[in-house]
Each structure stands twice: as C-alpha cells, then as structure tokens.
Short mmCIF file of C-alpha atoms and ligand atoms in Angstrom, two decimals:
data_model
loop_
_atom_site.label_atom_id
_atom_site.label_comp_id
_atom_site.label_asym_id
_atom_site.label_seq_id
_atom_site.Cartn_x
_atom_site.Cartn_y
_atom_site.Cartn_z
CA MET A 1 172.00 61.88 -199.24
CA ILE A 2 172.58 64.19 -196.27
CA LEU A 3 169.77 64.69 -193.81
CA VAL A 4 169.51 68.30 -192.75
CA ARG A 5 168.35 69.35 -189.30
CA PRO A 6 164.83 70.77 -189.04
CA SER A 7 164.48 74.12 -190.70
CA PHE A 8 163.22 76.55 -188.07
CA LEU A 9 161.95 78.68 -190.92
CA LEU A 10 159.67 76.10 -192.41
CA GLY A 11 159.07 74.14 -189.22
CA ARG A 12 159.60 70.80 -190.93
CA PHE A 13 162.42 68.48 -192.01
CA ARG A 14 164.06 69.08 -195.32
CA THR A 15 166.54 67.00 -197.23
CA TYR A 16 169.05 68.12 -199.83
CA SER A 17 170.62 65.79 -202.34
CA THR A 18 174.41 65.76 -202.50
CA ALA A 19 174.30 66.71 -206.20
CA ARG A 20 172.63 70.06 -205.59
CA SER A 21 170.28 71.53 -203.03
CA SER A 22 166.65 72.11 -203.84
CA LEU A 23 167.07 75.83 -203.22
CA THR A 24 167.64 78.40 -205.93
CA VAL A 25 169.93 81.35 -205.27
CA ASP A 26 168.88 84.70 -206.72
CA ALA A 27 171.87 87.02 -206.93
CA LEU A 28 172.95 90.36 -208.33
CA VAL A 29 176.14 89.54 -210.21
CA TYR A 30 178.56 91.15 -212.66
CA PRO A 31 180.71 89.46 -215.33
CA LYS A 32 183.27 92.31 -215.49
CA TYR A 33 184.08 95.64 -213.88
CA GLY A 34 182.37 98.73 -215.22
CA ARG A 35 179.56 101.20 -214.59
CA PRO A 36 177.57 99.47 -211.86
CA THR A 37 174.18 99.95 -213.49
CA GLU A 38 175.49 98.55 -216.78
CA VAL A 39 177.33 95.48 -215.51
CA LEU A 40 175.04 94.37 -212.67
CA LYS A 41 172.49 91.71 -213.61
CA TRP A 42 170.11 89.30 -211.98
CA HIS A 43 171.23 85.66 -212.04
CA SER A 44 169.67 82.52 -210.55
CA TYR A 45 171.51 79.28 -209.86
CA PRO A 46 171.12 76.17 -207.69
CA LEU A 47 172.58 76.39 -204.20
CA PRO A 48 175.54 73.97 -203.95
CA ALA A 49 174.71 70.86 -201.94
CA LEU A 50 175.48 70.67 -198.24
CA THR A 51 178.59 68.67 -197.31
CA PRO A 52 179.54 67.42 -193.84
CA GLU A 53 181.79 70.49 -193.28
CA THR A 54 179.59 73.23 -194.76
CA VAL A 55 176.54 75.24 -193.81
CA HIS A 56 173.74 76.82 -195.79
CA VAL A 57 172.76 80.36 -194.94
CA LYS A 58 169.85 82.56 -195.96
CA PHE A 59 170.62 86.26 -196.30
CA LEU A 60 168.46 88.60 -194.24
CA ALA A 61 169.90 92.05 -194.96
CA SER A 62 172.85 93.55 -196.80
CA PRO A 63 173.91 97.20 -197.14
CA ILE A 64 175.21 99.08 -200.16
CA ASN A 65 178.51 100.62 -199.06
CA PRO A 66 180.77 103.04 -200.98
CA ALA A 67 183.37 100.23 -201.19
CA ASP A 68 180.83 97.96 -202.96
CA VAL A 69 180.43 100.57 -205.67
CA ASN A 70 184.22 101.02 -206.00
CA GLN A 71 184.60 97.24 -206.18
CA LEU A 72 182.09 97.00 -209.03
CA GLN A 73 184.03 99.71 -210.85
CA GLY A 74 187.23 97.68 -210.39
CA ALA A 75 188.72 100.45 -208.26
CA TYR A 76 188.85 98.63 -204.91
CA PRO A 77 191.86 96.55 -203.80
CA VAL A 78 189.70 93.60 -202.73
CA LYS A 79 188.90 91.72 -205.92
CA PRO A 80 185.94 89.36 -205.63
CA PRO A 81 186.20 85.82 -207.04
CA PHE A 82 184.72 85.48 -210.55
CA GLU A 83 183.21 82.00 -210.77
CA LEU A 84 180.82 79.87 -212.77
CA LEU A 85 177.58 80.07 -210.85
CA GLY A 86 175.51 77.18 -212.10
CA ASN A 87 175.61 78.50 -215.67
CA THR A 88 176.48 76.31 -218.65
CA ASP A 89 178.15 78.99 -220.79
CA ASP A 90 181.69 80.07 -219.85
CA THR A 91 180.75 83.38 -218.23
CA LYS A 92 182.20 83.81 -214.78
CA TYR A 93 180.43 86.07 -212.35
CA ALA A 94 181.23 87.92 -209.12
CA VAL A 95 178.37 88.46 -206.68
CA GLY A 96 177.93 92.08 -205.56
CA GLY A 97 178.21 93.26 -201.94
CA ASN A 98 180.69 92.63 -199.14
CA GLU A 99 178.72 92.93 -195.95
CA GLY A 100 175.50 91.44 -194.63
CA VAL A 101 173.78 89.26 -192.08
CA ALA A 102 172.55 85.77 -192.83
CA GLN A 103 170.83 83.04 -190.85
CA VAL A 104 172.04 79.45 -190.76
CA ILE A 105 169.36 77.19 -192.27
CA ALA A 106 171.26 73.91 -192.48
CA THR A 107 174.49 72.46 -191.09
CA GLY A 108 176.57 69.52 -192.29
CA ASP A 109 177.05 66.58 -189.91
CA LYS A 110 180.55 67.60 -188.81
CA VAL A 111 179.70 71.24 -188.07
CA THR A 112 179.71 72.00 -184.36
CA ASP A 113 180.40 75.76 -184.17
CA LEU A 114 177.15 76.91 -185.77
CA LYS A 115 173.56 75.74 -185.45
CA VAL A 116 170.38 76.28 -187.40
CA GLY A 117 168.87 79.66 -186.47
CA ASP A 118 172.20 81.39 -185.65
CA ARG A 119 172.76 84.73 -187.32
CA VAL A 120 176.20 85.27 -188.86
CA THR A 121 178.13 87.95 -190.72
CA MET A 122 180.89 87.34 -193.23
CA ALA A 123 184.35 86.57 -191.84
CA LYS A 124 186.11 88.47 -194.66
CA ALA A 125 185.52 91.14 -197.31
CA GLY A 126 184.73 90.14 -200.90
CA TYR A 127 182.15 87.48 -200.04
CA GLY A 128 179.30 88.57 -202.32
CA THR A 129 176.33 89.33 -200.12
CA TRP A 130 173.72 90.50 -202.63
CA ARG A 131 172.17 87.04 -202.91
CA THR A 132 169.45 85.08 -201.21
CA TYR A 133 171.43 81.99 -200.11
CA ALA A 134 175.02 80.84 -199.85
CA ALA A 135 176.86 77.64 -198.98
CA GLY A 136 180.29 77.43 -197.43
CA PRO A 137 182.59 76.24 -194.66
CA VAL A 138 182.14 77.60 -191.13
CA SER A 139 185.33 79.65 -191.57
CA ASP A 140 183.48 81.86 -194.11
CA PHE A 141 181.24 83.14 -191.34
CA GLN A 142 181.60 85.18 -188.15
CA PRO A 143 179.40 83.78 -185.35
CA LEU A 144 177.44 86.37 -183.36
CA SER A 145 176.98 84.73 -180.00
CA LYS A 146 175.87 87.96 -178.24
CA ALA A 147 173.19 88.80 -180.82
CA ASP A 148 169.96 88.47 -178.85
CA LYS A 149 166.56 89.44 -180.22
CA ASN A 150 167.08 93.11 -179.28
CA VAL A 151 169.76 93.37 -181.95
CA THR A 152 168.18 94.01 -185.34
CA ASP A 153 169.13 92.51 -188.69
CA VAL A 154 170.08 95.98 -189.93
CA GLN A 155 172.47 96.45 -187.00
CA LEU A 156 174.18 93.14 -187.74
CA ALA A 157 174.17 93.65 -191.52
CA THR A 158 176.06 96.92 -191.04
CA LEU A 159 178.34 95.77 -188.21
CA SER A 160 181.48 94.36 -189.77
CA VAL A 161 182.67 97.34 -191.79
CA ASN A 162 181.71 100.66 -190.21
CA PRO A 163 181.32 100.02 -186.44
CA CYS A 164 184.45 97.81 -186.49
CA THR A 165 186.40 100.54 -188.32
CA ALA A 166 185.30 103.15 -185.77
CA TYR A 167 186.15 100.78 -182.90
CA ARG A 168 189.69 100.12 -184.12
CA MET A 169 190.47 103.72 -184.99
CA LEU A 170 189.43 104.91 -181.53
CA LYS A 171 191.46 102.18 -179.79
CA ASP A 172 194.59 101.59 -181.86
CA PHE A 173 196.30 104.93 -182.59
CA VAL A 174 196.46 106.85 -179.33
CA HIS A 175 195.49 106.21 -175.74
CA LEU A 176 192.37 108.28 -175.09
CA GLU A 177 191.42 109.16 -171.53
CA LYS A 178 187.89 110.04 -170.50
CA GLY A 179 187.25 113.67 -171.49
CA ASP A 180 189.79 113.70 -174.33
CA TYR A 181 188.66 115.05 -177.68
CA VAL A 182 188.52 113.40 -181.11
CA ILE A 183 187.75 115.40 -184.28
CA GLN A 184 186.25 113.78 -187.39
CA ASN A 185 184.91 114.88 -190.77
CA GLY A 186 182.17 113.02 -192.64
CA ALA A 187 180.69 112.78 -189.16
CA ASN A 188 177.23 111.87 -190.48
CA SER A 189 178.61 108.88 -192.39
CA ALA A 190 177.93 105.43 -190.98
CA VAL A 191 181.52 105.29 -189.67
CA GLY A 192 181.09 108.79 -188.21
CA GLN A 193 177.88 107.81 -186.41
CA SER A 194 179.67 104.76 -185.01
CA VAL A 195 182.55 106.94 -183.77
CA ILE A 196 180.06 109.25 -182.02
CA GLN A 197 178.32 106.38 -180.22
CA LEU A 198 181.48 104.52 -179.17
CA ALA A 199 183.14 107.73 -178.01
CA LYS A 200 180.09 108.60 -175.93
CA ALA A 201 180.00 105.13 -174.36
CA TRP A 202 183.71 105.38 -173.51
CA GLY A 203 183.56 108.95 -172.13
CA ILE A 204 185.42 110.56 -175.07
CA LYS A 205 184.28 113.90 -176.50
CA THR A 206 183.83 114.52 -180.23
CA VAL A 207 184.03 117.49 -182.59
CA ASN A 208 182.01 116.45 -185.62
CA VAL A 209 182.47 118.14 -188.99
CA VAL A 210 179.75 117.82 -191.65
CA ARG A 211 179.07 119.54 -194.97
CA ASN A 212 176.67 122.44 -194.70
CA ARG A 213 173.20 121.87 -196.17
CA PRO A 214 169.70 123.34 -196.10
CA ASP A 215 168.55 121.10 -193.22
CA ILE A 216 171.73 121.43 -191.16
CA ASP A 217 169.80 122.04 -187.90
CA GLN A 218 168.05 118.69 -188.28
CA LEU A 219 171.35 116.92 -188.93
CA ARG A 220 172.97 118.67 -185.96
CA ASP A 221 170.08 117.58 -183.72
CA ASP A 222 170.31 113.99 -184.97
CA LEU A 223 174.05 113.78 -184.28
CA MET A 224 173.72 115.44 -180.85
CA GLN A 225 170.96 112.94 -180.05
CA LEU A 226 173.39 110.16 -180.94
CA GLY A 227 175.95 111.53 -178.47
CA ALA A 228 178.00 114.11 -180.43
CA THR A 229 179.62 116.73 -178.20
CA HIS A 230 179.88 119.43 -180.91
CA VAL A 231 178.79 119.60 -184.57
CA ILE A 232 180.35 122.16 -186.92
CA THR A 233 180.15 122.68 -190.67
CA ASP A 234 183.12 122.36 -193.02
CA ASP A 235 182.67 125.89 -194.42
CA VAL A 236 183.76 127.38 -191.06
CA LEU A 237 186.37 124.75 -190.21
CA GLY A 238 189.27 127.00 -191.25
CA SER A 239 188.00 130.19 -189.57
CA HIS A 240 189.78 131.97 -186.76
CA GLU A 241 186.64 131.70 -184.59
CA THR A 242 186.53 127.93 -185.00
CA LYS A 243 190.21 127.67 -184.09
CA THR A 244 189.64 129.65 -180.89
CA MET A 245 186.52 127.66 -180.04
CA ILE A 246 188.23 124.26 -180.44
CA LYS A 247 191.19 125.44 -178.35
CA GLU A 248 188.77 126.37 -175.58
CA TRP A 249 187.02 123.00 -175.75
CA GLY A 250 190.34 121.10 -175.71
CA GLN A 251 192.48 120.29 -178.75
CA PRO A 252 191.80 116.81 -180.11
CA LYS A 253 194.47 114.10 -179.78
CA LEU A 254 192.99 112.14 -182.67
CA GLY A 255 191.61 113.18 -186.08
CA LEU A 256 189.60 110.79 -188.25
CA ASN A 257 189.51 111.66 -191.93
CA CYS A 258 186.69 110.30 -194.09
CA VAL A 259 186.84 113.02 -196.74
CA GLY A 260 190.34 114.21 -197.80
CA GLY A 261 191.02 117.46 -199.69
CA LYS A 262 190.54 120.82 -197.99
CA SER A 263 188.39 119.40 -195.21
CA ALA A 264 191.24 117.10 -194.14
CA THR A 265 193.90 119.83 -194.28
CA GLU A 266 191.78 122.19 -192.16
CA MET A 267 190.96 119.44 -189.69
CA ALA A 268 194.62 118.51 -189.20
CA ARG A 269 195.39 122.09 -188.11
CA HIS A 270 193.13 121.64 -185.05
CA LEU A 271 194.98 118.65 -183.58
CA SER A 272 197.06 119.00 -180.43
CA ALA A 273 200.87 118.65 -180.61
CA ASN A 274 201.85 114.98 -181.16
CA GLY A 275 198.31 114.31 -182.37
CA GLN A 276 197.45 111.31 -184.54
CA PHE A 277 195.62 111.75 -187.83
CA VAL A 278 194.01 108.69 -189.38
CA THR A 279 192.71 108.64 -192.95
CA TYR A 280 190.19 105.92 -193.71
CA GLY A 281 188.11 107.41 -196.58
CA ALA A 282 188.48 109.76 -199.53
CA MET A 283 184.92 110.84 -200.23
CA ALA A 284 185.93 114.19 -201.79
CA ARG A 285 188.29 112.37 -204.19
CA ALA A 286 190.86 115.12 -203.61
CA PRO A 287 194.43 114.59 -202.40
CA LEU A 288 195.47 115.22 -198.83
CA ALA A 289 197.78 118.29 -198.76
CA LEU A 290 199.66 118.93 -195.54
CA PRO A 291 201.57 122.03 -194.42
CA ALA A 292 205.10 120.98 -193.42
CA SER A 293 204.72 122.87 -190.13
CA LEU A 294 202.23 120.26 -188.91
CA LEU A 295 204.93 117.62 -189.22
CA ILE A 296 207.94 119.69 -188.15
CA PHE A 297 206.62 121.83 -185.31
CA LYS A 298 203.51 119.98 -184.13
CA ASN A 299 204.96 116.53 -184.69
CA LEU A 300 201.64 115.20 -185.96
CA ALA A 301 201.66 111.60 -187.18
CA PHE A 302 199.64 110.58 -190.22
CA HIS A 303 198.31 107.09 -190.71
CA GLY A 304 195.96 105.17 -192.96
CA PHE A 305 193.53 102.57 -191.69
CA TRP A 306 191.88 99.77 -193.65
CA MET A 307 189.60 97.31 -191.88
CA THR A 308 190.36 94.60 -194.43
CA ARG A 309 194.07 94.78 -193.61
CA TRP A 310 193.30 94.64 -189.88
CA THR A 311 191.16 91.53 -190.41
CA ASP A 312 193.89 89.88 -192.49
CA THR A 313 196.54 90.55 -189.86
CA HIS A 314 194.62 89.69 -186.69
CA SER A 315 193.26 86.46 -185.34
CA MET A 316 189.65 85.32 -185.38
CA GLU A 317 189.76 85.51 -181.54
CA GLU A 318 190.68 89.21 -181.63
CA ARG A 319 187.94 89.88 -184.17
CA THR A 320 185.39 87.94 -182.14
CA GLU A 321 186.30 89.91 -179.00
CA MET A 322 185.60 93.19 -180.83
CA VAL A 323 182.42 91.92 -182.50
CA ASP A 324 181.09 90.54 -179.20
CA ASP A 325 181.81 93.87 -177.49
CA LEU A 326 179.92 95.79 -180.21
CA VAL A 327 177.00 93.37 -180.29
CA ALA A 328 176.71 93.49 -176.49
CA MET A 329 176.52 97.31 -176.73
CA MET A 330 173.76 96.93 -179.33
CA ALA A 331 171.88 94.49 -177.09
CA ARG A 332 172.09 96.99 -174.18
CA GLY A 333 170.81 99.82 -176.41
CA ASP A 334 174.14 101.71 -176.27
CA PHE A 335 174.67 101.45 -180.02
CA VAL A 336 171.68 102.06 -182.27
CA GLU A 337 170.95 101.31 -185.91
CA PRO A 338 172.51 103.71 -188.41
CA LYS A 339 170.06 105.96 -190.20
CA TRP A 340 168.98 103.74 -193.08
CA THR A 341 166.56 103.36 -195.94
CA GLN A 342 165.17 100.11 -197.25
CA VAL A 343 166.08 98.83 -200.70
CA ASP A 344 163.73 96.22 -202.12
CA TRP A 345 165.25 92.99 -203.38
CA LYS A 346 164.60 93.71 -207.07
CA GLU A 347 167.11 94.30 -209.84
CA ASP A 348 165.93 97.83 -210.62
CA SER A 349 165.73 98.87 -206.95
CA VAL A 350 169.26 97.71 -206.16
CA LYS A 351 170.67 99.29 -209.33
CA SER A 352 169.10 102.64 -208.57
CA ALA A 353 170.30 102.37 -204.95
CA VAL A 354 173.85 101.75 -206.21
CA ASP A 355 173.50 104.81 -208.47
CA HIS A 356 172.22 106.83 -205.53
CA GLY A 357 175.15 105.58 -203.44
CA ILE A 358 177.56 107.32 -205.79
CA GLN A 359 175.97 110.70 -205.11
CA GLY A 360 176.31 112.78 -201.89
CA PHE A 361 173.78 114.07 -199.36
CA GLY A 362 172.39 110.59 -198.88
CA THR A 363 169.44 109.75 -196.67
CA GLY A 364 171.42 107.22 -194.68
CA LYS A 365 172.73 103.74 -195.27
CA GLN A 366 170.85 101.90 -198.00
CA VAL A 367 170.07 98.35 -196.88
CA ILE A 368 168.63 95.54 -198.98
CA LEU A 369 166.08 93.50 -197.03
CA PHE A 370 165.68 90.05 -198.57
N1 NAP B 1 189.26 102.23 -194.47
C1 NAP B 1 188.30 101.45 -194.06
O1 NAP B 1 188.51 100.36 -193.53
C2 NAP B 1 186.89 101.91 -194.24
C3 NAP B 1 185.85 101.28 -193.56
C4 NAP B 1 184.57 101.79 -193.72
C5 NAP B 1 184.35 102.86 -194.58
N2 NAP B 1 185.40 103.40 -195.25
C6 NAP B 1 185.24 104.55 -196.13
O2 NAP B 1 184.70 105.59 -195.35
C7 NAP B 1 183.91 106.43 -196.17
C8 NAP B 1 182.52 106.53 -195.55
O3 NAP B 1 181.90 105.25 -195.57
P1 NAP B 1 180.43 105.05 -194.96
O4 NAP B 1 179.95 103.69 -195.30
O5 NAP B 1 180.44 105.48 -193.55
O6 NAP B 1 179.67 106.10 -195.87
P2 NAP B 1 178.20 106.64 -195.87
O7 NAP B 1 177.48 106.27 -194.64
O8 NAP B 1 177.60 106.30 -197.19
O9 NAP B 1 178.47 108.22 -195.82
C9 NAP B 1 179.17 108.88 -196.81
C10 NAP B 1 179.75 110.15 -196.19
O10 NAP B 1 180.56 110.80 -197.13
C11 NAP B 1 180.18 112.16 -197.25
N3 NAP B 1 180.42 112.61 -198.61
C12 NAP B 1 179.94 112.10 -199.75
N4 NAP B 1 180.43 112.76 -200.82
C13 NAP B 1 181.24 113.72 -200.32
C14 NAP B 1 182.06 114.73 -200.90
N5 NAP B 1 182.13 114.90 -202.23
N6 NAP B 1 182.75 115.55 -200.08
C15 NAP B 1 182.68 115.38 -198.75
N7 NAP B 1 181.96 114.45 -198.13
C16 NAP B 1 181.24 113.62 -198.92
C17 NAP B 1 178.72 112.15 -196.91
O11 NAP B 1 178.35 113.41 -196.49
P3 NAP B 1 177.07 114.20 -197.07
O12 NAP B 1 175.92 113.79 -196.22
O13 NAP B 1 177.49 115.59 -196.88
O14 NAP B 1 176.91 113.79 -198.52
C18 NAP B 1 178.71 111.14 -195.75
O15 NAP B 1 179.15 111.75 -194.57
C19 NAP B 1 183.94 105.81 -197.56
O16 NAP B 1 185.00 106.42 -198.27
C20 NAP B 1 184.28 104.36 -197.27
O17 NAP B 1 184.86 103.73 -198.38
C21 NAP B 1 186.66 102.96 -195.09
#
C-alpha cells in the first residue's frame, strides 16, 4: 500500500492500493485510424496504481488542434501508442489529443520534482490528453514553475504547441532587430496570434494575411488589438498596390507559412532579398509552388519547421527555458489567451468539435474543459 499525500482537491488523505487506484479514467479513445467521428468512442478504465516513481494527474483542459484530427485519420507522423486500457478483450486503444494541462493529485514517495497542486503540460506529443486522469513518470510531464494564478488553464493547455512554435520560428531562422518586419498567412490561427503577441513584445513588426470574410473588420480589429502592425486579406496579396505598400512599410526578412498553395507563393514574393521562408502548416492542402527567380535572384531560403522535431532534438533545459519565458509573459499579461470556445466533456460534444475542427472559418481554438 502506498500512502498518497493529502489531495488539495478533496482536502483529505486518500490512499491507493498498489493493484489499481480507486479512480476511474474516462477517455475518448480510438481502436484504429479513420473518420474521427466514426472511430472515436468513450471508454472508462481504472487509473493505474501509483508507484514510488510515478505521479497521478487530473486533466483540467485540453484543446482540439488540427494535428489531433490528422492523427486520428492516421495522417500525422506522430503515431500514438495503442494499448490495452483496462479492458479484458484484446482491443488496443489510443487516447485522443496531444496537448493539455493537468494538475498533480498524487506523487510517489521517490518523486521530488513535482508536488501535489502543480500544474503540468505534456513533455512530448502523442500523450493522449482527452481523458480525465493519467499516471506516469515525472519525465512524461513538463513542470510549469512560473505558472502563477494569473495564468489560466486555457493558456497552459494551449501553450506547448502553438506559442512554442511561434517562439521558435521567430528566434531560430533569422536574427530580427527591433523594427524588422515578419509576414505571415493564417494570421488569425492560434500560431498566428502567438506570432503577433511575441513580435509585439520583442519590438518586431508584422504583416498579417487572413482570408477575406463577411466580418473582416471585426477580425482586423481583434488582431490589431493583439498587437498586429498591419492586417491584409489574401485576395489582394498578389496585387501591385499591396506590393508597393509592403515595400514602403519595409520588406519582411521572415515569412511564416501556415497555409500553402497560392497564398504561400504570393507571400514569398514580398520577402526581402536573402529572406527566410518557414512553412509550418498546410491548411489549404495545396502544394507550395515557387518561381525560380525567388531562389536565383532573391536568394530566398525555404525551410520547414516542426515543433515535435525541435522537442526531440533539444534538451529538457532548453525547452524549460522557452516555456518559462512564455509563462512569465502570460503572468505579466503580455501574452493573452487565444480566442477560444468551450467544448463540454461529453462524447457527442467532443465529436462534433472534432468535426467542426476540420472545417474553416472557426470561432477560435476549441478547448475541452474537464
Ligand atoms: N509545424 C508545427 O510544429 C506546427 C505547430 C502548430 C501548428 N501547426 C499547424 O499550423 C496550422 C495552424 O494550426 P493552429 O492550431 O494555429 O490552427 P487554428 O487555430 O485552428 O487555425 C486554423 C487556421 O487555418 C486557416 N484555414 C483553415 N482552412 C483553410 C484553408 N482551406 N485555406 C486557408 N486557410 C485555412 C484558418 O483561417 P480561417 O479563419 O480563414 O478559416 C485559421 O487561420 C495547422 O496546419 C497546424 O497543423 C504546425
């Protein structure tokens, strides 16, 4: 029998047997890849017992990201583990979701790096965050030492993918001085909003490209409020007037491509000579076509960025430094919550949110609150 420290949630001592904990995990799981709404199902199983080296966490919030949908379809390079989850038949399940924030509710006797009450995110992609509880070694979790009470669960639940991606892309491809310009498409995406806020905090100017829509003035106002320098629509991106305007503002040294297709080609044309163009998304599902002149005469360099690869190739210390920096900005009010809508923790609600996530013109990041 392992005696667990007092649960701050229940305000009393709780004990878990070594055979299994007394807690039941409710999870949205899938036995195989396929259409998300067809393969996702509700599954309950006992939380594995605490061991001296593990912790128990309770999930607080978890977003539905485009990559989660791709993963469910089997079209994402990170393959989740398919495991027996307390079931007696032979069906192995993967738990949906990659990102989220959880709170430590119990620690094994040998755990010193985390304590009950700490909030944590997942240390790596593919964890399976659409569930109420999880058990695992400390190395599964990223501590959030700077997360004071000003930092919301939604901010932390949506921290490890999009803000970290924006942070790395602004820092790692070209040295940006204060006043330099960056251009990005998909500027209203969660990554785009992160780019706008980080750039503003670091004195970098942004040209933000979004798809035109009936309420474009509202979207423009929202992005300007967040710190965007300019917002333009993709239907005028290739025009002569836009070219002249961007030249007057100052040609961007860095382009961040969330979309691909025509939007990406037009955006690349606006970069300064020797500019760096980073592709991190492919929302239009159209190939990136590049005029040879951009490579030959302008000497543009084209890169891809994938946060998962960065995490796999960098140390936990480097990741913690970035995460602490971002969380400290959140605590100071320099980095606000993404626009988000609540998804209830019910099978039908999550399934319809996943369906909605496949379509465009979203109303912001969809976040499950447990
Ligand atoms: N490489 C990495 O490490 C990394 C990390 C994070 C995210 N990503 C990728 O970045 C992209 C954005 O992720 P997110 O979580 O920030 O997304 P998000 O908040 O859900 O936003 C999606 C964005 O895509 C746009 N969009 C959707 N369908 C489109 C289409 N057919 N044509 C053009 N634009 C379209 C949306 O614009 P509307 O409002 O006009 O629909 C919105 O700006 C995804 O592809 C995601 O997989 C990659």
